[in-house]
Short mmCIF file of C-alpha atoms in Angstrom, two decimals:
data_model
loop_
_atom_site.label_atom_id
_atom_site.label_comp_id
_atom_site.label_asym_id
_atom_site.label_seq_id
_atom_site.Cartn_x
_atom_site.Cartn_y
_atom_site.Cartn_z
CA MET A 141 101.03 92.25 -101.78
CA GLN A 142 101.45 95.99 -101.35
CA LYS A 143 101.24 95.57 -97.59
CA ILE A 144 104.09 93.04 -97.63
CA LEU A 145 106.21 95.33 -99.78
CA MET A 146 105.54 98.20 -97.43
CA LEU A 147 106.45 96.09 -94.41
CA ALA A 148 109.65 94.90 -96.09
CA THR A 149 110.66 98.44 -97.03
CA VAL A 150 110.03 99.80 -93.55
CA THR A 151 111.89 96.90 -91.93
CA ALA A 152 114.84 97.41 -94.26
CA ALA A 153 114.86 101.14 -93.63
CA LEU A 154 114.89 100.57 -89.87
CA THR A 155 117.49 97.78 -89.76
CA LEU A 156 119.91 98.71 -92.54
CA PRO A 157 121.31 101.65 -90.56
CA ALA A 158 121.98 99.22 -87.70
CA PHE A 159 123.95 96.96 -90.01
CA ALA A 160 125.80 99.94 -91.39
CA LEU A 161 126.68 101.04 -87.86
CA GLU A 162 127.95 97.54 -87.09
CA ASP A 163 130.28 97.79 -90.10
CA VAL A 164 131.56 101.13 -88.91
CA VAL A 165 132.41 99.81 -85.45
CA THR A 166 134.08 96.69 -86.87
CA THR A 167 136.14 98.74 -89.32
CA ARG A 168 137.39 101.23 -86.79
CA LYS A 169 138.23 98.43 -84.33
CA ASN A 170 140.33 96.73 -86.99
CA LEU A 171 142.08 99.99 -87.81
CA MET A 172 142.91 100.35 -84.14
CA TYR A 173 144.16 96.75 -83.85
CA SER A 174 146.45 97.54 -86.75
CA ASN A 175 147.78 100.53 -84.76
CA ASN A 176 148.32 98.18 -81.85
CA ALA A 177 150.35 95.80 -84.02
CA SER A 178 152.43 98.71 -85.34
CA ALA A 179 153.07 99.92 -81.79
CA ALA A 180 154.03 96.41 -80.69
CA LEU A 181 156.63 96.05 -83.47
CA ALA A 182 157.89 99.58 -82.87
CA GLY A 183 158.21 98.88 -79.15
CA ALA A 184 159.97 95.56 -79.66
CA MET A 185 162.54 97.23 -81.89
CA LEU A 186 162.98 100.22 -79.55
CA LYS A 187 163.52 97.82 -76.65
CA GLN A 188 165.95 95.97 -78.95
CA GLU A 189 164.12 92.69 -78.46
CA VAL A 190 163.68 92.53 -82.22
CA ALA A 191 166.48 93.63 -84.57
CA TYR A 192 165.74 96.88 -86.39
CA SER A 193 165.58 96.96 -90.17
CA PRO A 194 164.51 99.89 -92.38
CA GLU A 195 161.86 97.62 -93.96
CA ALA A 196 160.27 96.92 -90.59
CA GLY A 197 160.48 100.59 -89.61
CA LYS A 198 158.83 101.57 -92.89
CA ALA A 199 156.06 99.02 -92.38
CA VAL A 200 155.27 100.50 -88.97
CA LEU A 201 155.34 104.13 -90.09
CA SER A 202 153.40 103.70 -93.31
CA SER A 203 150.76 101.61 -91.55
CA LEU A 204 150.26 104.25 -88.84
CA ASN A 205 150.07 106.90 -91.55
CA ALA A 206 147.44 104.99 -93.50
CA THR A 207 145.18 104.30 -90.52
CA SER A 208 145.50 107.91 -89.36
CA MET A 209 144.03 109.03 -92.68
CA ALA A 210 140.99 106.74 -92.46
CA PHE A 211 140.26 106.35 -88.75
CA GLY A 212 138.32 109.55 -88.14
CA ASP A 213 135.75 108.71 -90.82
CA TYR A 214 134.26 105.88 -88.78
CA PHE A 215 132.52 107.75 -85.98
CA PRO A 216 129.06 108.70 -87.27
CA GLU A 217 126.39 109.93 -84.87
CA GLY A 218 124.74 107.07 -83.05
CA SER A 219 127.71 104.68 -83.26
CA GLY A 220 128.59 105.15 -79.60
CA ALA A 221 126.19 102.54 -78.24
CA GLY A 222 126.72 98.79 -77.93
CA ASP A 223 130.01 96.90 -78.12
CA THR A 224 132.39 99.81 -78.50
CA LYS A 225 134.97 101.60 -76.36
CA ALA A 226 134.31 104.88 -78.12
CA ARG A 227 133.55 107.43 -75.42
CA ASP A 228 130.59 109.80 -75.60
CA THR A 229 133.01 112.74 -75.55
CA ILE A 230 133.75 111.99 -79.22
CA TRP A 231 130.33 113.45 -80.02
CA SER A 232 129.94 115.88 -77.12
CA ASP A 233 133.39 117.41 -77.72
CA PRO A 234 133.92 117.08 -81.49
CA GLU A 235 136.55 119.87 -81.64
CA GLY A 236 138.66 118.12 -79.03
CA PHE A 237 138.37 114.78 -80.82
CA GLN A 238 139.21 116.41 -84.13
CA ALA A 239 142.29 118.02 -82.57
CA GLU A 240 143.51 114.59 -81.43
CA LEU A 241 142.89 113.14 -84.89
CA VAL A 242 144.91 115.95 -86.45
CA LYS A 243 147.73 115.29 -83.97
CA PHE A 244 147.74 111.63 -84.99
CA GLN A 245 147.66 112.50 -88.70
CA THR A 246 150.39 115.13 -88.64
CA SER A 247 152.77 113.09 -86.48
CA ALA A 248 152.15 109.96 -88.59
CA ALA A 249 152.67 111.84 -91.85
CA ALA A 250 155.88 113.41 -90.55
CA GLY A 251 157.13 110.04 -89.30
CA ASN A 252 156.28 108.35 -92.57
CA ALA A 253 158.32 110.93 -94.48
CA VAL A 254 161.54 110.05 -92.65
CA GLY A 255 163.90 108.09 -94.89
CA GLY A 256 161.56 108.17 -97.90
CA ARG A 257 160.44 104.86 -99.43
CA GLU A 258 163.24 102.90 -97.77
CA GLY A 259 162.30 104.00 -94.28
CA PRO A 260 164.52 105.33 -91.45
CA ALA A 261 168.08 104.12 -91.93
CA ASP A 262 168.76 103.22 -88.32
CA LEU A 263 167.10 102.72 -84.95
CA ALA A 264 167.85 106.28 -83.79
CA ALA A 265 166.14 107.77 -86.84
CA PHE A 266 163.22 105.39 -86.37
CA GLN A 267 162.88 106.37 -82.70
CA ALA A 268 162.72 110.07 -83.60
CA ALA A 269 160.12 109.33 -86.28
CA VAL A 270 157.83 107.05 -84.30
CA LEU A 271 157.81 108.42 -80.74
CA PRO A 272 155.63 111.48 -81.49
CA VAL A 273 153.08 109.17 -83.13
CA LEU A 274 153.05 106.81 -80.15
CA ASP A 275 152.57 109.80 -77.87
CA SER A 276 149.41 110.72 -79.75
CA CYS A 277 147.94 107.34 -78.76
CA LYS A 278 147.97 108.39 -75.11
CA THR A 279 146.40 111.79 -75.41
CA CYS A 280 143.51 110.60 -77.56
CA HIS A 281 142.83 107.64 -75.26
CA GLU A 282 142.94 110.02 -72.33
CA GLY A 283 139.76 111.81 -73.33
CA TYR A 284 137.93 109.76 -75.94
CA HIS A 285 138.25 106.10 -74.97
CA VAL A 286 136.34 104.29 -72.23
CA PRO A 287 138.70 102.60 -69.73
CA GLU A 288 138.49 98.78 -69.53
CA MET B 119 106.38 113.25 -19.21
CA ARG B 120 108.66 116.01 -17.95
CA ARG B 121 111.20 113.51 -16.72
CA PHE B 122 111.12 111.74 -20.06
CA LEU B 123 111.74 114.96 -21.93
CA GLY B 124 114.44 115.87 -19.47
CA ALA B 125 116.14 112.51 -20.05
CA LEU B 126 115.86 112.98 -23.81
CA ALA B 127 117.45 116.42 -23.58
CA GLY B 128 120.22 114.97 -21.44
CA ILE B 129 120.94 112.25 -23.96
CA ALA B 130 120.95 114.78 -26.80
CA LEU B 131 123.35 117.02 -24.90
CA PHE B 132 125.61 114.09 -24.06
CA GLY B 133 125.49 112.94 -27.71
CA GLY B 134 126.37 116.42 -28.91
CA ILE B 135 129.32 116.74 -26.54
CA ALA B 136 130.54 113.25 -27.45
CA PHE B 137 130.27 114.05 -31.17
CA PHE B 138 132.14 117.31 -30.61
CA LEU B 139 134.95 115.64 -28.69
CA LEU B 140 135.24 112.61 -30.95
CA THR B 141 135.41 114.71 -34.10
CA MET B 142 137.96 117.24 -32.86
CA PRO B 143 140.60 117.77 -35.52
CA ARG B 144 143.88 116.34 -34.32
CA GLY B 145 147.05 117.81 -35.79
CA LEU B 146 150.71 117.45 -34.94
CA SER B 147 151.72 117.92 -31.32
CA SER B 148 153.77 121.02 -30.43
CA ARG B 149 156.77 118.75 -29.87
CA GLU B 150 156.40 117.30 -33.37
CA ILE B 151 156.07 120.79 -34.81
CA ALA B 152 159.21 121.93 -32.99
CA ALA B 153 161.11 118.97 -34.47
CA LEU B 154 160.31 119.90 -38.10
CA SER B 155 163.47 120.71 -40.05
CA GLU B 156 164.21 122.63 -43.24
CA GLY B 157 163.25 120.58 -46.28
CA ASP B 158 165.26 119.73 -49.40
CA ALA B 159 163.44 120.87 -52.55
CA ALA B 160 165.39 118.57 -54.88
CA ARG B 161 164.33 115.53 -52.85
CA GLY B 162 160.84 117.02 -52.57
CA GLU B 163 160.37 117.00 -56.35
CA THR B 164 160.29 113.18 -56.29
CA TRP B 165 157.27 113.33 -53.96
CA PHE B 166 155.57 115.93 -56.15
CA TRP B 167 155.57 113.50 -59.07
CA ALA B 168 154.98 110.36 -57.00
CA GLY B 169 152.07 112.10 -55.28
CA GLY B 170 150.68 113.45 -58.54
CA CYS B 171 149.69 116.83 -57.09
CA GLY B 172 149.46 118.37 -60.57
CA SER B 173 147.01 115.72 -61.79
CA CYS B 174 144.26 117.10 -59.55
CA HIS B 175 145.43 120.61 -58.67
CA ALA B 176 146.60 121.85 -62.08
CA ALA B 177 144.32 122.43 -65.09
CA ASP B 178 142.59 119.39 -66.58
CA ARG B 179 144.81 117.51 -69.05
CA ALA B 180 147.77 119.77 -68.23
CA LYS B 181 151.08 118.47 -69.57
CA GLY B 182 154.72 119.01 -68.61
CA GLU B 183 155.52 122.37 -66.99
CA ASP B 184 151.81 123.27 -66.81
CA LYS B 185 151.47 120.68 -64.04
CA LEU B 186 153.47 123.01 -61.79
CA THR B 187 150.72 125.65 -62.01
CA LEU B 188 148.49 124.57 -59.17
CA GLY B 189 145.45 126.84 -59.48
CA GLY B 190 142.94 124.09 -58.66
CA GLY B 191 139.42 123.89 -60.04
CA HIS B 192 139.34 120.24 -61.11
CA VAL B 193 135.98 118.70 -60.23
CA LEU B 194 135.71 115.13 -58.95
CA ALA B 195 132.02 114.32 -59.41
CA THR B 196 131.16 111.41 -57.09
CA GLU B 197 128.12 109.87 -55.42
CA PHE B 198 128.83 112.09 -52.38
CA GLY B 199 128.68 115.22 -54.52
CA ASP B 200 131.20 117.35 -56.38
CA PHE B 201 134.64 117.75 -54.81
CA VAL B 202 136.61 120.71 -56.17
CA ALA B 203 140.40 120.68 -55.88
CA PRO B 204 141.60 123.95 -54.32
CA ASN B 205 144.31 126.35 -55.41
CA ILE B 206 147.49 125.09 -53.74
CA SER B 207 149.89 127.48 -55.44
CA MET B 208 152.14 129.78 -53.42
CA HIS B 209 149.66 132.66 -53.68
CA PRO B 210 149.33 133.99 -50.13
CA GLU B 211 145.56 134.64 -50.25
CA ASP B 212 144.12 132.45 -53.01
CA GLY B 213 146.57 129.57 -52.46
CA ILE B 214 148.66 128.22 -49.60
CA GLY B 215 151.58 130.64 -49.81
CA ALA B 216 150.98 131.87 -46.25
CA TRP B 217 151.14 128.36 -44.75
CA SER B 218 153.80 127.17 -42.33
CA THR B 219 155.59 123.83 -42.67
CA ALA B 220 153.42 122.49 -39.85
CA ASP B 221 150.27 123.58 -41.70
CA PHE B 222 151.34 121.57 -44.74
CA VAL B 223 152.27 118.47 -42.72
CA ASN B 224 148.95 118.64 -40.86
CA ALA B 225 147.07 118.84 -44.13
CA MET B 226 148.97 115.99 -45.79
CA LYS B 227 149.17 113.56 -42.87
CA LYS B 228 146.21 114.44 -40.65
CA GLY B 229 143.75 115.94 -43.12
CA VAL B 230 143.41 119.09 -41.02
CA SER B 231 143.39 122.67 -42.33
CA PRO B 232 145.31 125.58 -40.71
CA ASP B 233 142.02 126.90 -39.30
CA GLY B 234 141.35 123.56 -37.66
CA ARG B 235 138.78 122.04 -40.02
CA HIS B 236 138.74 118.54 -41.48
CA TYR B 237 139.50 118.03 -45.14
CA TYR B 238 137.31 115.61 -47.05
CA PRO B 239 139.24 112.41 -47.80
CA ALA B 240 138.74 112.99 -51.52
CA PHE B 241 142.04 114.75 -50.82
CA PRO B 242 143.89 111.45 -50.35
CA TYR B 243 145.52 112.19 -46.98
CA ALA B 244 144.37 108.71 -45.92
CA SER B 245 147.23 107.51 -48.14
CA PHE B 246 149.61 110.46 -47.59
CA THR B 247 149.40 109.80 -43.83
CA ARG B 248 151.77 106.87 -44.45
CA MET B 249 154.53 109.22 -45.66
CA GLU B 250 157.51 110.02 -43.46
CA THR B 251 157.21 113.56 -42.07
CA SER B 252 160.69 114.35 -43.45
CA ASP B 253 159.50 113.49 -46.99
CA VAL B 254 156.45 115.72 -46.57
CA VAL B 255 158.74 118.52 -45.37
CA ASP B 256 160.95 118.03 -48.45
CA LEU B 257 157.84 118.19 -50.65
CA TRP B 258 156.88 121.48 -48.96
CA ALA B 259 160.33 122.87 -49.77
CA PHE B 260 159.71 121.99 -53.45
CA MET B 261 156.18 123.44 -53.38
CA ARG B 262 157.66 126.73 -52.11
CA THR B 263 159.57 127.05 -55.42
CA LEU B 264 156.41 126.84 -57.54
CA PRO B 265 154.60 129.88 -59.01
CA GLU B 266 151.73 131.87 -57.50
CA VAL B 267 148.39 131.47 -59.24
CA GLU B 268 145.62 134.01 -58.71
CA GLY B 269 142.02 133.00 -58.10
CA ARG B 270 140.39 130.73 -55.56
CA ALA B 271 138.69 127.57 -56.83
CA PRO B 272 134.95 127.15 -56.12
CA GLU B 273 133.89 125.37 -52.93
CA SER B 274 133.01 121.69 -53.06
CA ASP B 275 129.30 120.99 -53.48
CA LEU B 276 128.24 117.96 -51.48
CA ALA B 277 124.94 116.26 -50.72
CA PHE B 278 123.50 116.11 -47.18
CA PRO B 279 124.77 114.72 -44.77
CA PHE B 280 128.25 114.73 -46.33
CA ASP B 281 128.29 118.51 -46.30
CA ILE B 282 128.62 118.42 -42.49
CA ARG B 283 132.40 118.75 -42.48
CA ARG B 284 132.69 117.95 -38.80
CA GLY B 285 131.38 114.46 -39.54
CA VAL B 286 134.68 113.65 -41.26
CA GLY B 287 136.07 113.46 -37.71
CA LEU B 288 134.06 110.29 -37.17
CA TRP B 289 135.24 108.93 -40.51
CA LYS B 290 138.85 109.53 -39.46
CA LEU B 291 138.35 107.77 -36.11
CA ALA B 292 137.02 104.76 -37.98
CA PHE B 293 139.24 104.68 -41.04
CA LEU B 294 142.38 106.87 -40.83
CA ASP B 295 145.30 104.50 -40.23
CA ASP B 296 148.96 105.09 -41.05
CA ASP B 297 149.98 101.42 -40.80
CA PRO B 298 151.08 99.72 -44.02
CA VAL B 299 148.38 97.63 -45.65
CA VAL B 300 150.31 94.76 -47.24
CA GLU B 301 152.90 92.72 -45.36
CA VAL B 302 156.30 92.81 -46.96
CA PRO B 303 159.53 91.05 -45.86
CA PHE B 304 161.53 93.16 -43.44
CA ASP B 305 164.78 92.53 -45.32
CA ASP B 306 163.61 93.35 -48.87
CA PRO B 307 164.47 97.02 -49.47
CA VAL B 308 163.03 97.04 -52.99
CA LEU B 309 159.60 95.79 -51.90
CA ARG B 310 159.61 98.08 -48.91
CA ARG B 311 160.43 101.07 -51.13
CA GLY B 312 157.72 100.03 -53.61
CA ARG B 313 155.17 99.69 -50.82
CA TYR B 314 156.21 103.01 -49.29
CA ILE B 315 155.63 104.85 -52.57
CA ALA B 316 152.51 102.97 -53.74
CA GLU B 317 150.63 102.95 -50.40
CA GLY B 318 151.74 106.48 -49.45
CA ALA B 319 152.42 109.32 -51.87
CA GLY B 320 151.38 107.26 -54.90
CA HIS B 321 147.93 106.69 -53.37
CA CYS B 322 147.25 104.11 -56.09
CA ALA B 323 144.62 102.37 -53.98
CA GLU B 324 142.41 105.46 -53.94
CA CYS B 325 141.40 104.62 -57.52
CA HIS B 326 142.31 100.94 -57.87
CA THR B 327 140.58 99.63 -54.70
CA PRO B 328 136.80 99.43 -54.23
CA ARG B 329 135.15 101.33 -51.37
CA GLY B 330 132.69 100.42 -48.63
CA LEU B 331 129.52 102.24 -47.68
CA GLY B 332 131.41 104.90 -45.75
CA GLY B 333 133.65 105.61 -48.72
CA GLN B 334 136.55 103.84 -47.03
CA LEU B 335 138.93 101.60 -49.02
CA ASP B 336 138.10 97.88 -48.87
CA THR B 337 141.53 96.52 -47.92
CA LEU B 338 140.35 92.94 -48.53
CA ARG B 339 140.18 93.80 -52.24
CA TRP B 340 143.40 95.80 -52.32
CA MET B 341 144.23 97.05 -55.82
CA ALA B 342 141.74 94.60 -57.39
CA GLY B 343 139.98 97.28 -59.42
CA ALA B 344 136.93 99.48 -58.91
CA PRO B 345 134.40 101.51 -60.88
CA VAL B 346 135.67 104.88 -62.10
CA ALA B 347 134.51 107.43 -59.50
CA ASP B 348 133.64 110.24 -61.88
CA GLY B 349 132.89 108.73 -65.28
CA PRO B 350 132.25 105.61 -67.35
CA GLY B 351 134.27 102.41 -67.19
CA ASN B 352 136.39 100.64 -64.63
CA VAL B 353 139.77 101.21 -63.03
CA PRO B 354 141.73 98.00 -63.69
CA ASN B 355 142.66 95.19 -61.34
CA ILE B 356 146.43 95.57 -60.89
CA THR B 357 147.03 92.40 -58.89
CA THR B 358 148.12 89.23 -60.65
CA GLY B 359 144.72 87.63 -60.11
CA GLU B 360 142.18 86.79 -62.83
CA GLY B 361 141.37 89.86 -64.90
CA GLY B 362 144.49 91.59 -63.63
CA ILE B 363 148.16 91.68 -64.56
CA GLY B 364 148.97 87.99 -64.32
CA GLY B 365 151.72 87.22 -66.82
CA TRP B 366 153.35 90.64 -66.45
CA SER B 367 156.96 90.72 -65.31
CA VAL B 368 158.45 93.41 -63.06
CA ALA B 369 160.19 94.77 -66.18
CA ASP B 370 156.83 94.91 -68.02
CA PHE B 371 155.21 96.89 -65.20
CA ALA B 372 158.16 99.27 -64.90
CA TYR B 373 158.09 99.77 -68.69
CA TYR B 374 154.38 100.61 -68.51
CA LEU B 375 155.04 103.23 -65.86
CA GLU B 376 157.78 104.69 -68.04
CA THR B 377 156.07 104.62 -71.47
CA GLY B 378 152.35 103.94 -71.02
CA PHE B 379 152.45 100.73 -73.06
CA THR B 380 151.30 97.36 -71.71
CA PRO B 381 153.13 94.13 -72.68
CA SER B 382 150.67 93.74 -75.59
CA PHE B 383 151.26 97.38 -76.53
CA ASP B 384 147.84 98.58 -75.58
CA THR B 385 148.13 102.24 -74.59
CA VAL B 386 147.37 103.83 -71.24
CA GLY B 387 144.14 105.86 -71.35
CA GLY B 388 141.69 107.89 -69.28
CA SER B 389 142.81 109.36 -65.96
CA MET B 390 145.81 107.03 -65.85
CA VAL B 391 147.54 109.01 -68.61
CA SER B 392 148.21 111.86 -66.19
CA VAL B 393 149.44 109.40 -63.56
CA GLN B 394 151.73 107.61 -66.00
CA ASP B 395 153.18 110.97 -67.11
CA ASN B 396 154.04 111.53 -63.42
CA MET B 397 155.54 108.05 -63.03
CA ALA B 398 157.77 108.73 -66.04
CA MET B 399 159.37 111.53 -63.98
CA LEU B 400 160.57 109.16 -61.24
CA GLU B 401 163.95 107.43 -60.97
CA PRO B 402 164.00 104.07 -62.79
CA ALA B 403 164.80 102.32 -59.49
CA ASP B 404 161.60 103.74 -57.97
CA ARG B 405 159.50 102.54 -60.94
CA GLU B 406 161.04 99.08 -60.53
CA ALA B 407 160.30 99.11 -56.80
CA ILE B 408 156.68 100.05 -57.45
CA ALA B 409 156.50 97.29 -60.06
CA ALA B 410 157.95 94.74 -57.63
CA TYR B 411 155.32 95.73 -55.01
CA PHE B 412 152.38 95.22 -57.36
CA LEU B 413 153.70 91.91 -58.69
CA ALA B 414 153.98 90.72 -55.06
CA LEU B 415 150.43 91.66 -53.99
CA PRO B 416 147.90 88.97 -53.04
CA ALA B 417 146.33 87.85 -56.33
CA LEU B 418 142.65 88.81 -56.42
CA ALA B 419 140.16 88.19 -59.21
CA SER B 420 138.39 91.21 -60.68
CA ALA B 421 134.90 91.80 -59.28
CA ARG B 422 132.34 91.64 -62.09
#
């Protein structure tokens, strides 16, 4: 009986971290897909393919702000293997990655503040609020995301 | 025995002379040099951004104005060894400030240095060779306006036998070709402009096309994607074939070059960020021409 308990404990100890890592990868992927959706709506409005409304602008900006606050917490050591596009530079260059996170957070917070709870009043205000956030997508993906 | 050795020596001598003659660096003729005119720096700036000089010759991840500071040093770590981009600022000793117009044209179009040595084709003169000489001269006029940067970059560090620079002469005989790669209708100025930029200064194929054993571009798989030369991942297939940009419109492609966002609002990443920043500096008509060219390419499926 003791042997079985021991075996079960050791197996759990070895596999639970793997499950936890899987959760971490899934969560951060979903946060990023949410960013993608925000960018898509922002882009459609900036291209004037979709009519701008302050509600839609607010949805985009508050969503980007929220994910920017959480995203950086989902990159523990060891989560770079397997089905992920996270690049090894995240862990070999943590200061650089942190700097990109901060850029995302500060631009998203600043954008989210524009227009208060109602959001930016018009497309021009929205453009000024959202473009710096969208620019932070590029620079982080430049160094910390595996292409294709 | 003696005769055999004598014959062997003769063959070796003949081989050596043949190698020497075949690999002689060939630059512009004196007539071509005499015909070089004064360049226009304003027109030359277009070629600076289309050619992406700052993406290799400025500091890594440089943005905006910093891309005009061409001190070199960027390392391209490949299977042939480490290529280091030199200082090409206007510094007369550490850069190319002492060069003549002919020196610059020879480097860009023939891959030959002012002291008569071959450049390694990691410097993409195999694409730049397709540029009109007048455009290269305009680019030189623009380069002359850029700042001096002190400090030579380290030498490239290549594995044997690629460190025998003279051998590049053989590579050039086999692979250096200034003909266009993709056929385009004679009476379509937009496609012809797009091809001229993409296959020449833009040197898109140097990353987006796979290479053969000699490091030459595999024109049968033109722009169909390739492994990243100096890191993880793949450079995408940018033909409309499977795994590529099928479903993109010309407007979508031009928008991507301008903003870095794909039609599904995925963002540009990796080394392409620097390229897309350059593309954003071009005239909209040039981005549209480039887009038209890629949408018109033979559709090839991604290799996997």
